[in-house]
GROMACS .gro file of C-alpha atoms in nm:
model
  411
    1UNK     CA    1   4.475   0.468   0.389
    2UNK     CA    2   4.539   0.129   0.267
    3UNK     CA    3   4.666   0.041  -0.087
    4UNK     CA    4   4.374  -0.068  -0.336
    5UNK     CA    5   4.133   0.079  -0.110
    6UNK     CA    6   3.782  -0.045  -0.293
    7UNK     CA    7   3.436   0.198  -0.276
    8UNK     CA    8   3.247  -0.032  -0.551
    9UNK     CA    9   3.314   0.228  -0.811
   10UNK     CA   10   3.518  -0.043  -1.037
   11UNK     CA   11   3.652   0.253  -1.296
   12UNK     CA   12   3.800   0.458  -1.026
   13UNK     CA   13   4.150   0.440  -0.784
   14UNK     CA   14   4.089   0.604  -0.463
   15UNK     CA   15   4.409   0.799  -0.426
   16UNK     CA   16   4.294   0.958  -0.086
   17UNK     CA   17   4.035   0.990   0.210
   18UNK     CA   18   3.969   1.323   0.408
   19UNK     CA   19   3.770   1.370   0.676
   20UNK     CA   20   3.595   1.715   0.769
   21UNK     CA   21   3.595   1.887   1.047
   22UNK     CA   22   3.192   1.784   1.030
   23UNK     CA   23   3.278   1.446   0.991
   24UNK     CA   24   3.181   1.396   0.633
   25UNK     CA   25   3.389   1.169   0.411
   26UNK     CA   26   3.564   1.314   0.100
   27UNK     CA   27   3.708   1.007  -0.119
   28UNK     CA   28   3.961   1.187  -0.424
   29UNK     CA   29   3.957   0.973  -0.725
   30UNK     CA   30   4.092   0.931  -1.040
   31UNK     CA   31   4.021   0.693  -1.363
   32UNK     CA   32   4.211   0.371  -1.370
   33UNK     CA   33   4.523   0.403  -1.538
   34UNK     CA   34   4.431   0.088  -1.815
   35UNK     CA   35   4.089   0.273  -1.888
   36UNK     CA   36   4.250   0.618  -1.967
   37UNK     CA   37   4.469   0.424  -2.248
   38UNK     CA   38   4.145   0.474  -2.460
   39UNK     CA   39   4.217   0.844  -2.404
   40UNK     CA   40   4.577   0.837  -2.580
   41UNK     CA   41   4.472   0.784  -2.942
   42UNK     CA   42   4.211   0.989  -3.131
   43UNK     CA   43   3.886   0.812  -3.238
   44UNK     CA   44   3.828   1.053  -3.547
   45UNK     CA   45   4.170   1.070  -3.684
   46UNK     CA   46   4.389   0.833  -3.535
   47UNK     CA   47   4.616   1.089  -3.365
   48UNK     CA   48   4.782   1.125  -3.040
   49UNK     CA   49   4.548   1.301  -2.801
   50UNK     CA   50   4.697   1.501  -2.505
   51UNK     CA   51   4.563   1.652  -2.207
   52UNK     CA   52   4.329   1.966  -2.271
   53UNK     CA   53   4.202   2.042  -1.919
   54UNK     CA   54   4.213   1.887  -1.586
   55UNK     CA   55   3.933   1.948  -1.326
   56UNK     CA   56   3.829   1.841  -0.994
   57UNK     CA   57   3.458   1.731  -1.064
   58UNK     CA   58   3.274   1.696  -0.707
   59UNK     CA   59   3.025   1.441  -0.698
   60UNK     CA   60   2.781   1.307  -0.391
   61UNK     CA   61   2.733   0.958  -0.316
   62UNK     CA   62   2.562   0.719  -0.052
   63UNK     CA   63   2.632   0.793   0.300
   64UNK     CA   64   2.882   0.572   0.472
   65UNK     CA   65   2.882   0.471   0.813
   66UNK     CA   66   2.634   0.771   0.873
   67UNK     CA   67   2.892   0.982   0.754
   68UNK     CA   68   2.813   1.229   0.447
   69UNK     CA   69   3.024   1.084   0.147
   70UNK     CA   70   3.168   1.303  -0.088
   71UNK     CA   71   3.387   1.247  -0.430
   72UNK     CA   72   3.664   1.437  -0.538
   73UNK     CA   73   3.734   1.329  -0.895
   74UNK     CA   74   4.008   1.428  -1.086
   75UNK     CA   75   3.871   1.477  -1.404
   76UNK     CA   76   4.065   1.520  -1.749
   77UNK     CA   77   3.965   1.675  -2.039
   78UNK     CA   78   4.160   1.533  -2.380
   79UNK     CA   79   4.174   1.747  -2.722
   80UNK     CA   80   4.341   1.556  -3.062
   81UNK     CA   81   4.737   1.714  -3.121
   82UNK     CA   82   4.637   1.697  -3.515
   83UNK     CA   83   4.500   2.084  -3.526
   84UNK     CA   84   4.286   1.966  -3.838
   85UNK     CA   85   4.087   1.758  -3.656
   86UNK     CA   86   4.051   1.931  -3.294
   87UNK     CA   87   3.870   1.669  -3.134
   88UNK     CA   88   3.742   1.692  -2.763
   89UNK     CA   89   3.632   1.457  -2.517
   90UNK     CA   90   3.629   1.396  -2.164
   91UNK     CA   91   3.675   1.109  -1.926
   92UNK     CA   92   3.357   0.915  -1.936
   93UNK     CA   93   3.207   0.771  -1.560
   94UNK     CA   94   2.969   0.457  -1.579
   95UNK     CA   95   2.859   0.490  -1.207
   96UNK     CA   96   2.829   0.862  -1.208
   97UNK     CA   97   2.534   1.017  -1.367
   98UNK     CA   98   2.489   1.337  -1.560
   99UNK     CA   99   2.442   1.548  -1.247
  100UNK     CA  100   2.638   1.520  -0.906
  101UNK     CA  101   2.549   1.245  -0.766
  102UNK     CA  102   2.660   0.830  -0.819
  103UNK     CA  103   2.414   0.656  -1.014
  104UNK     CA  104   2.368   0.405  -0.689
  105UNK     CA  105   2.291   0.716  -0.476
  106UNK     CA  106   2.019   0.842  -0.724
  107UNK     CA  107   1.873   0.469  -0.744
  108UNK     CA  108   1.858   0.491  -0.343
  109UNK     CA  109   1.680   0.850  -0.335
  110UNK     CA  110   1.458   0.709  -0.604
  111UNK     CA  111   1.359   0.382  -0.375
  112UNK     CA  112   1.334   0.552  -0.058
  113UNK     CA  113   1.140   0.800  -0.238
  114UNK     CA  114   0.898   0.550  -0.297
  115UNK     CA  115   0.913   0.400   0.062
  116UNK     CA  116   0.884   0.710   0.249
  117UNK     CA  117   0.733   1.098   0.247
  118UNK     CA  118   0.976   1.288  -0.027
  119UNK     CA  119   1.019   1.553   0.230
  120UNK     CA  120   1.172   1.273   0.475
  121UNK     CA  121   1.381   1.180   0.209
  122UNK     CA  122   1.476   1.546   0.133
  123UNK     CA  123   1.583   1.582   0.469
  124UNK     CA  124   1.760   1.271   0.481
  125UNK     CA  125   1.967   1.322   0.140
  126UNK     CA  126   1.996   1.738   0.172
  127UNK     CA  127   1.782   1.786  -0.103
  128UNK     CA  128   1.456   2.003  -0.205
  129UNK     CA  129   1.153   1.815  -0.190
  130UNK     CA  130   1.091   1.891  -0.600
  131UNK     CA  131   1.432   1.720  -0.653
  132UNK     CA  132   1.321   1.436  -0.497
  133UNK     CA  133   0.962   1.405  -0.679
  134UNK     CA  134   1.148   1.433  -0.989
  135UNK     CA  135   1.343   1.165  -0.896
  136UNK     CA  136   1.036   0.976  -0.828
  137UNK     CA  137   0.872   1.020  -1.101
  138UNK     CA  138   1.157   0.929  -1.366
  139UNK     CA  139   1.146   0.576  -1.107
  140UNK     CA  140   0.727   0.536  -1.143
  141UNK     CA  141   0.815   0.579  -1.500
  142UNK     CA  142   1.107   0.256  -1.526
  143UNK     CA  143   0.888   0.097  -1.284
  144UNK     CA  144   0.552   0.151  -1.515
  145UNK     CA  145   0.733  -0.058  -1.793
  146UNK     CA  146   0.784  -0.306  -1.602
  147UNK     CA  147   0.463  -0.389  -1.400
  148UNK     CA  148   0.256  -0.648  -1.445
  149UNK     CA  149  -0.096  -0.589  -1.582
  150UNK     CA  150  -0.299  -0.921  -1.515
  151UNK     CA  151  -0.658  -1.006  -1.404
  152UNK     CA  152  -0.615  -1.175  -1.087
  153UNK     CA  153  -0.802  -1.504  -0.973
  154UNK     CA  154  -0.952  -1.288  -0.678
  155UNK     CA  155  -1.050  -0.920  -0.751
  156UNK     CA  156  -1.151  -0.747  -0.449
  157UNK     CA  157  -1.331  -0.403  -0.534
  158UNK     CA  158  -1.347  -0.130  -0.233
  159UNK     CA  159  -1.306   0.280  -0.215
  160UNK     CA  160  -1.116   0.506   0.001
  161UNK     CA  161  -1.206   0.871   0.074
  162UNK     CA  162  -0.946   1.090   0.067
  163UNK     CA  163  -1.003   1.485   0.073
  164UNK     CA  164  -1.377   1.508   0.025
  165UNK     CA  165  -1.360   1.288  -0.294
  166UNK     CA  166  -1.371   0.893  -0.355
  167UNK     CA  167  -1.151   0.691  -0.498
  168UNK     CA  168  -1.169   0.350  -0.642
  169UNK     CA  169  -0.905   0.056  -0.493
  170UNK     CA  170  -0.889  -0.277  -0.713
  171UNK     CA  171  -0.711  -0.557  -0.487
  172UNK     CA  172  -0.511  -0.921  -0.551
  173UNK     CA  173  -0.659  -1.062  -0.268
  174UNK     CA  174  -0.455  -1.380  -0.295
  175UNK     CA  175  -0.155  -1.176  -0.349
  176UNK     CA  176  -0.273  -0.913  -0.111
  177UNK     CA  177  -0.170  -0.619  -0.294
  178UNK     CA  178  -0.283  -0.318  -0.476
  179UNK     CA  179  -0.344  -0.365  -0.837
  180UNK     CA  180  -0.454  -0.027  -0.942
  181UNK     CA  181  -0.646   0.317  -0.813
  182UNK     CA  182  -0.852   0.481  -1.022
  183UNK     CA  183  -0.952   0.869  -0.976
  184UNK     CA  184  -1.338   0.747  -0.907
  185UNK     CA  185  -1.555   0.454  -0.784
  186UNK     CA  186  -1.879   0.474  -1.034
  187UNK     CA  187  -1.997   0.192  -1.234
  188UNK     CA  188  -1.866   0.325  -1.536
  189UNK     CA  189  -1.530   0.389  -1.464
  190UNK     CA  190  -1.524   0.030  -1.209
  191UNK     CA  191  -1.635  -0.152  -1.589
  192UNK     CA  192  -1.365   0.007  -1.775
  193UNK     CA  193  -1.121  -0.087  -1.531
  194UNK     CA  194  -1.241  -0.476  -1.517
  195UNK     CA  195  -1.275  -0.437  -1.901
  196UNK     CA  196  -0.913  -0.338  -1.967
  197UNK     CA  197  -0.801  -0.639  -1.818
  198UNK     CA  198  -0.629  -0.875  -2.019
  199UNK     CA  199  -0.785  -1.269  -1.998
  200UNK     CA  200  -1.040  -1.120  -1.747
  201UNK     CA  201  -1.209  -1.473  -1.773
  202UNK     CA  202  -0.915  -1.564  -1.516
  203UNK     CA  203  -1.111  -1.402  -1.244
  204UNK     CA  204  -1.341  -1.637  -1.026
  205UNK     CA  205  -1.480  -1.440  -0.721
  206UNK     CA  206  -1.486  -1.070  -0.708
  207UNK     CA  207  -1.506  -0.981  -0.340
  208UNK     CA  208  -1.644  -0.631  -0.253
  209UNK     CA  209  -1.910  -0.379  -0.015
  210UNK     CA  210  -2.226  -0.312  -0.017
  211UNK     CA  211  -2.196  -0.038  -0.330
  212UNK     CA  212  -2.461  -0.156  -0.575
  213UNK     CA  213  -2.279   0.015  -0.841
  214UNK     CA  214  -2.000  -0.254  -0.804
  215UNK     CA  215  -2.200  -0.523  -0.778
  216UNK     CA  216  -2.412  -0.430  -1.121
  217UNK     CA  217  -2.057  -0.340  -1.338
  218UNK     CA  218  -1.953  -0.682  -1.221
  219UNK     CA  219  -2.246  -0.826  -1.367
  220UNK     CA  220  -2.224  -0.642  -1.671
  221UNK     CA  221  -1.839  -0.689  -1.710
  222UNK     CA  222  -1.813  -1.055  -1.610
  223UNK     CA  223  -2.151  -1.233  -1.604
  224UNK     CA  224  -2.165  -1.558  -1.390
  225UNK     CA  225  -1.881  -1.477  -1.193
  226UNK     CA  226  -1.985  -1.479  -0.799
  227UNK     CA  227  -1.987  -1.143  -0.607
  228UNK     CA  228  -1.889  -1.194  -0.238
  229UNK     CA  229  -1.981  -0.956  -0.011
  230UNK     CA  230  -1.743  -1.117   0.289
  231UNK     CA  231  -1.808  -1.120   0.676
  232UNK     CA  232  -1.573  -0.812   0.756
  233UNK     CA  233  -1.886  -0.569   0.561
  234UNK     CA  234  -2.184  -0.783   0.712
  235UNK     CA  235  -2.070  -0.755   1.043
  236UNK     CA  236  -2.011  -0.430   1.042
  237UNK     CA  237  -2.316  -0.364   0.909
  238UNK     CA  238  -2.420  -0.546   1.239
  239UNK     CA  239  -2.224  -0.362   1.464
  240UNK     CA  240  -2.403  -0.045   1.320
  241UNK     CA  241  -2.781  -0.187   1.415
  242UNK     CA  242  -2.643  -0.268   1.748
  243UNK     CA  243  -2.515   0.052   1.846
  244UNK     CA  244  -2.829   0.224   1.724
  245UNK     CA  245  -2.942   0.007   2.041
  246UNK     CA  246  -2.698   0.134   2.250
  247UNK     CA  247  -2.768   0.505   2.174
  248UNK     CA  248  -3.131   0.447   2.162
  249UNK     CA  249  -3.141   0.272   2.478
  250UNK     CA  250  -2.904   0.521   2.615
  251UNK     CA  251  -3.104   0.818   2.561
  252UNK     CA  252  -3.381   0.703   2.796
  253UNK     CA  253  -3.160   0.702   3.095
  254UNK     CA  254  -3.126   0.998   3.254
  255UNK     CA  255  -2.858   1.022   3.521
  256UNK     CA  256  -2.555   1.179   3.282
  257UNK     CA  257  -2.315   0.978   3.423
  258UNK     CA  258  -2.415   0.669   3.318
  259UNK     CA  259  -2.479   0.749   2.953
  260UNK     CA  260  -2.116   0.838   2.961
  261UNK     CA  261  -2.032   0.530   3.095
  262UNK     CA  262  -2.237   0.337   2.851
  263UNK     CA  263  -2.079   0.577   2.560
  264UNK     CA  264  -1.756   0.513   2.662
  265UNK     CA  265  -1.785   0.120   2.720
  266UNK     CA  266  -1.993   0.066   2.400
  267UNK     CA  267  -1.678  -0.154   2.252
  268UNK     CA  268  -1.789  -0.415   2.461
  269UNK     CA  269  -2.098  -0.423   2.320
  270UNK     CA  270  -1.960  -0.418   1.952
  271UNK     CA  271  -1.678  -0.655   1.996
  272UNK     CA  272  -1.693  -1.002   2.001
  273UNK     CA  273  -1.692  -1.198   2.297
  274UNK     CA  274  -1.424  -1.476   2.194
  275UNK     CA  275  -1.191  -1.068   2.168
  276UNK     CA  276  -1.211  -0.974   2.504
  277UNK     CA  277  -0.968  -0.989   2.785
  278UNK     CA  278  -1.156  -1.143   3.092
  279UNK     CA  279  -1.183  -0.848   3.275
  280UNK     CA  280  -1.357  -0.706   2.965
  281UNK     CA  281  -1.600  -0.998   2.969
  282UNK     CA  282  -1.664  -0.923   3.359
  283UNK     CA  283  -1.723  -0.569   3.279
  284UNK     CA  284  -1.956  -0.692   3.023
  285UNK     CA  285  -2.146  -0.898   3.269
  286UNK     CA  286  -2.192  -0.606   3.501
  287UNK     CA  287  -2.321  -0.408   3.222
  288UNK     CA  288  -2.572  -0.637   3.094
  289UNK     CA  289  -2.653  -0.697   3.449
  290UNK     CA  290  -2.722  -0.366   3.554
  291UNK     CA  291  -2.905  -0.264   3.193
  292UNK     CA  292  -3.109  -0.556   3.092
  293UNK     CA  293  -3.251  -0.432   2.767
  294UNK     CA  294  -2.885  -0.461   2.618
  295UNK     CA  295  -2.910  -0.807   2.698
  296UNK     CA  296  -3.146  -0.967   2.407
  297UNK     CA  297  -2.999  -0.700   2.122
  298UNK     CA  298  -2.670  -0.841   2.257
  299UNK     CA  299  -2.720  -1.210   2.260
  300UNK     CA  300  -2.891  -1.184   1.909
  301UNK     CA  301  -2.615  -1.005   1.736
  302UNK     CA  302  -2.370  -1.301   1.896
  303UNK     CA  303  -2.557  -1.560   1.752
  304UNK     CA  304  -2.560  -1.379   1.385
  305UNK     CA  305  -2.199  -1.384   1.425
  306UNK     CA  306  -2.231  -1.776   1.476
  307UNK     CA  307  -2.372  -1.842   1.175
  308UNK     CA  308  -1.956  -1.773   1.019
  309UNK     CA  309  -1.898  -2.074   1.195
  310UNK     CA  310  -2.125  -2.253   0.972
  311UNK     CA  311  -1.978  -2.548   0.766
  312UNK     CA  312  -2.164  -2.481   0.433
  313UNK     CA  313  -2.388  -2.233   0.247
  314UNK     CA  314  -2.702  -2.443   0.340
  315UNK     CA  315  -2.609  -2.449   0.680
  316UNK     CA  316  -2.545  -2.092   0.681
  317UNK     CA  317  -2.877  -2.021   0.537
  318UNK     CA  318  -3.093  -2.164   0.772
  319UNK     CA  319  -2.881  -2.067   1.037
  320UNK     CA  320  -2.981  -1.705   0.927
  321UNK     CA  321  -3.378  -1.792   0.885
  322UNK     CA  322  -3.389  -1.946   1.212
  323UNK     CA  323  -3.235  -1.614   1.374
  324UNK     CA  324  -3.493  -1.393   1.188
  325UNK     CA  325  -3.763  -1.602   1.349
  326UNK     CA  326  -3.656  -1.623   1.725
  327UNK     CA  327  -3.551  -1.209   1.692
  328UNK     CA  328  -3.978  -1.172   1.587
  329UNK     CA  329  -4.152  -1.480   1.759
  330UNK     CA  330  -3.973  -1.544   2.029
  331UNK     CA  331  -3.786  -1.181   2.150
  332UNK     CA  332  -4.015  -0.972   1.950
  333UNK     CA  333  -3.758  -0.727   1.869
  334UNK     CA  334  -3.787  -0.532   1.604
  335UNK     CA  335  -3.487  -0.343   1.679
  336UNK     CA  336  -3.273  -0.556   1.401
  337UNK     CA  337  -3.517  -0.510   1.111
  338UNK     CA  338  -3.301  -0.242   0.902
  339UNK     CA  339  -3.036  -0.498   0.911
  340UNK     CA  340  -3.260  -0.781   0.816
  341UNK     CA  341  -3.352  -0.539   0.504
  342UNK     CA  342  -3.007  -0.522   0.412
  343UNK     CA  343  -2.914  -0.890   0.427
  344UNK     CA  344  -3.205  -1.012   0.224
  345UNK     CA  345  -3.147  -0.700  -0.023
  346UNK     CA  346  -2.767  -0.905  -0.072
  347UNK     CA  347  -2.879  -1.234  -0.011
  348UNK     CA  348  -2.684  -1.407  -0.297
  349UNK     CA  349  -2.360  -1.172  -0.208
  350UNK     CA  350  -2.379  -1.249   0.140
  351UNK     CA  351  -2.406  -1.633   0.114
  352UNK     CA  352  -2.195  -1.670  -0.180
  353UNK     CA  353  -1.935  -1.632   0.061
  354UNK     CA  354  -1.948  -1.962   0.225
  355UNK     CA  355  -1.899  -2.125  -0.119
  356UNK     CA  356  -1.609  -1.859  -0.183
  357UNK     CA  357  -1.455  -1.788   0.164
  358UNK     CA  358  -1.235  -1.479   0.034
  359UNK     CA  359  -1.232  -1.163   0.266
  360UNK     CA  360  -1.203  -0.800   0.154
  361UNK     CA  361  -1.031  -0.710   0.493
  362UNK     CA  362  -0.711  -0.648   0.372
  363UNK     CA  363  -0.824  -0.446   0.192
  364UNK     CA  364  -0.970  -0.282   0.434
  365UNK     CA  365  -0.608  -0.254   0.551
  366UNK     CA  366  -0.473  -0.117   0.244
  367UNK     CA  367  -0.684   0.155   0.268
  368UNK     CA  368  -0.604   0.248   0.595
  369UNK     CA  369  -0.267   0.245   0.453
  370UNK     CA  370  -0.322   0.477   0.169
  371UNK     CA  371  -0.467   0.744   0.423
  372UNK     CA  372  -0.100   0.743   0.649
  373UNK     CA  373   0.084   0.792   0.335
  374UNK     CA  374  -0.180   1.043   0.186
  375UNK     CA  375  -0.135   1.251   0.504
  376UNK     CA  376   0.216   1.208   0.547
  377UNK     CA  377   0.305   1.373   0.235
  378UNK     CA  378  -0.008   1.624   0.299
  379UNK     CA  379  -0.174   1.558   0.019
  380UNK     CA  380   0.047   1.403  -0.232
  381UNK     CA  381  -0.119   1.435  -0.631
  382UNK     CA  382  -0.313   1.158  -0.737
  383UNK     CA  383  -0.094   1.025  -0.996
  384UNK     CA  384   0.223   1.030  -0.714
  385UNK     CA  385  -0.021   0.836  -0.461
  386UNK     CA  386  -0.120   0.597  -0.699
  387UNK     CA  387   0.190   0.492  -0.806
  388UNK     CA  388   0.330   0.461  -0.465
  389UNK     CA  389   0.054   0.274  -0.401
  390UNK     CA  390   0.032   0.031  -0.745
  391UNK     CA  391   0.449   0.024  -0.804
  392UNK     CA  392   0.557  -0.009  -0.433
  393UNK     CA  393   0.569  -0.370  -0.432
  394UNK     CA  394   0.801  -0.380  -0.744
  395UNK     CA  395   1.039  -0.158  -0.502
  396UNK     CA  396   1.014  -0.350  -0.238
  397UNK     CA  397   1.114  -0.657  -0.423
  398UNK     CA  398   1.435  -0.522  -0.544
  399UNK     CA  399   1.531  -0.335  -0.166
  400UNK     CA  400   1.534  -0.722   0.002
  401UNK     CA  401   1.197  -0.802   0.038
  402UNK     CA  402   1.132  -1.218  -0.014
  403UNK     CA  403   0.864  -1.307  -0.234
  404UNK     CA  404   0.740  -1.589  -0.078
  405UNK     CA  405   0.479  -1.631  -0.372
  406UNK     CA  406   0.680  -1.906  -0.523
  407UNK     CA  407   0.622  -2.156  -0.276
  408UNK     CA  408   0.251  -2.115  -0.323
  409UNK     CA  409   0.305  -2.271  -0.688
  410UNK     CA  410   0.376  -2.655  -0.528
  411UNK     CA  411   0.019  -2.639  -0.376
   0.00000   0.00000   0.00000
């Protein structure tokens, strides 16, 4: 191999490379020749120190090439010649840590740890999956130190169920990120979490569900500061009433066949029109066509999703009052009225979004996001989920990830 052959361990001369017959690397080593001088004179007495033992210590580190690296170092031992003093030490390592392994190939366990299931990364790095937890848990704990604790400008409040049980999910929605998961969702434990916040007063809008319990530890926490209860919830909401319709309307026909048709088209029904492909909106057509009592539930629930196109709150509003009066003097359908219940229960929530336009639905996101990683470690702890949750953006930073954040602060 060629002279001065460099594996970015700066303390070390690679004397030799062998290659098994499995392909892995094995890279022998030994300390640079100006670092052992520190060896040659005894710290405690001032006496020459010879060589006590030499080893061959075996070490892993990262893989190379997608070959399996391996270090042969050729470790010394030193003892002091002056048999009063009898002083031992061995060659110290500053990329090697106390185990087997480089310190850069623990700090890439760690990460990937963090990025992926451990027992991925146990596979990947021939390791037991309790090795590699530890390893992620003496990272949450570096990482813990170093995250930042804030009250952002935009808290969005939501839940996600995992294993029979909720959980509460506190979002930067203008960061779009997860600032914290707590082990439940009640009031209580939502107004401790908003409490612990330092400068809290920095928050503006807190964007959230339908959960009265949110809404009132919002209130109680910071009072005056807008809930917004953003399209992505109302519109589901929506979506629910209308395909009450559909199955209600549904069960009154009697051929089979076309209740399974109606079952398995009821997407076109729930989505918007402005979403579907044009043989979707043909399909549509047909449908409505062929099953006219879809047609006024249909029409109705379009033009409540109009009203988001509405310029400002007061435009919104009457938008809204106007649809409640065509859907009972003019269509006399009543078929919307557990949704009109709703809205007027959240009236203030509702329209307090057109004077904050935030949206939860990343959130919405996040969560979905939570449940793949939940399930692909099948059923990590809740402290481990959490902080691969909370701390994964820190990682992420440091692996290459651009913060693009920055440019946000010229606006």
């Amino acid at each position: 191999m060629p002279d001065n052959y460099d594996i970015g361990l700066p303390e070390f001369d690679v004397i030799d490379r062998k290659e098994s017959s499995s392909g892995d690397y094995v890279y022998v080593l030994k300390l640079k020749d100006e670092l052992k001088e520190q060896y040659k004179t005894c710290p405690q007495c001032g006496a020459r120190m010879h060589v006590h033992k030499k080893s061959v210590r075996k070490i892993r580190d990262l893989n190379e090439r997608g070959h399996n690296v391996g270090l042969a170092i050729q470790a010394v031992r030193y003892r002091c010649s002056n048999k009063d003093c009898g002083y031992i030490c061995s060659e110290e390592y500053p990329s090697i840590d106390s185990g087997k392994m480089t310190i850069r190939l623990r700090e890439s366990i760690k990460e990937d740890a963090f990025l992926a299931p451990f027992k991925e990364v146990a596979d990947k790095y021939a390791l037991s999956v309790p090795t590699v937890a530890l390893l992620f848990k003496e990272k949450a704990d570096e990482l813990r130190k170093e995250a930042e604790v804030y009250a952002p400008r935009v808290l969005g409040i939501d839940e996600v169920h995992l294993d029979r049980k909720y959980y509460g999910v506190f979002v930067d929605i203008e960061r779009r990120s997860i600032i914290e998961i707590t082990k439940s969702r009640s009031k209580a434990t939502v107004k401790a979490y908003i409490n612990s916040l330092p400068n809290k007063e920095n928050i503006i809008a807190v964007t959230m569900d339908m959960w009265a319990q949110y809404r009132d530890a919002v209130h109680d926490t910071l009072p005056g500061v807008p809930v917004v209860i953003d399209k992505f919830h109302v519109i589901k909401e929506l979506n629910a009433q209308m395909d009450a319709v559909r199955a209600s309307i549904s069960n009154d026909i009697r051929e089979r066949e076309a209740r399974t048709a109606l079952k398995n088209n009821r997407f076109l029904l729930l989505k918007g029109t402005e979403n579907l492909t044009p043989l979707q909106v043909q399909k549509l057509r047909e449908l409505l066509e062929k099953y006219p009592k879809f047609s006024d539930p249909y029409d109705m629930k379009e033009i409540f999703r109009a009203i988001y196109l509405s310029e400002s709150r007061a435009e919104a509003e009457a938008t809204y009052e106007e649809w409640v009066r065509i859907l009972h003097d003019e269509k006399h359908l009543t078929c919307f009225d557990s949704f009109i219940n709703t809205v007027n229960r959240w009236h203030t929530e509702i329209f307090n979004y057109f004077d904050y336009p935030y949206t939860n639905a990343q959130t919405e996101s996040m969560n979905n996001r939570i449940r793949e990683i939940d399930g692909a470690g099948r059923g990590y702890s809740f402290e481990v989920l959490r902080d691969k949750m909370v701390l994964r953006p820190y990682v992420a930073r440091r692996s290459g990830a651009v913060d693009f954040s920055v440019l946000d602060e010229d606006d």
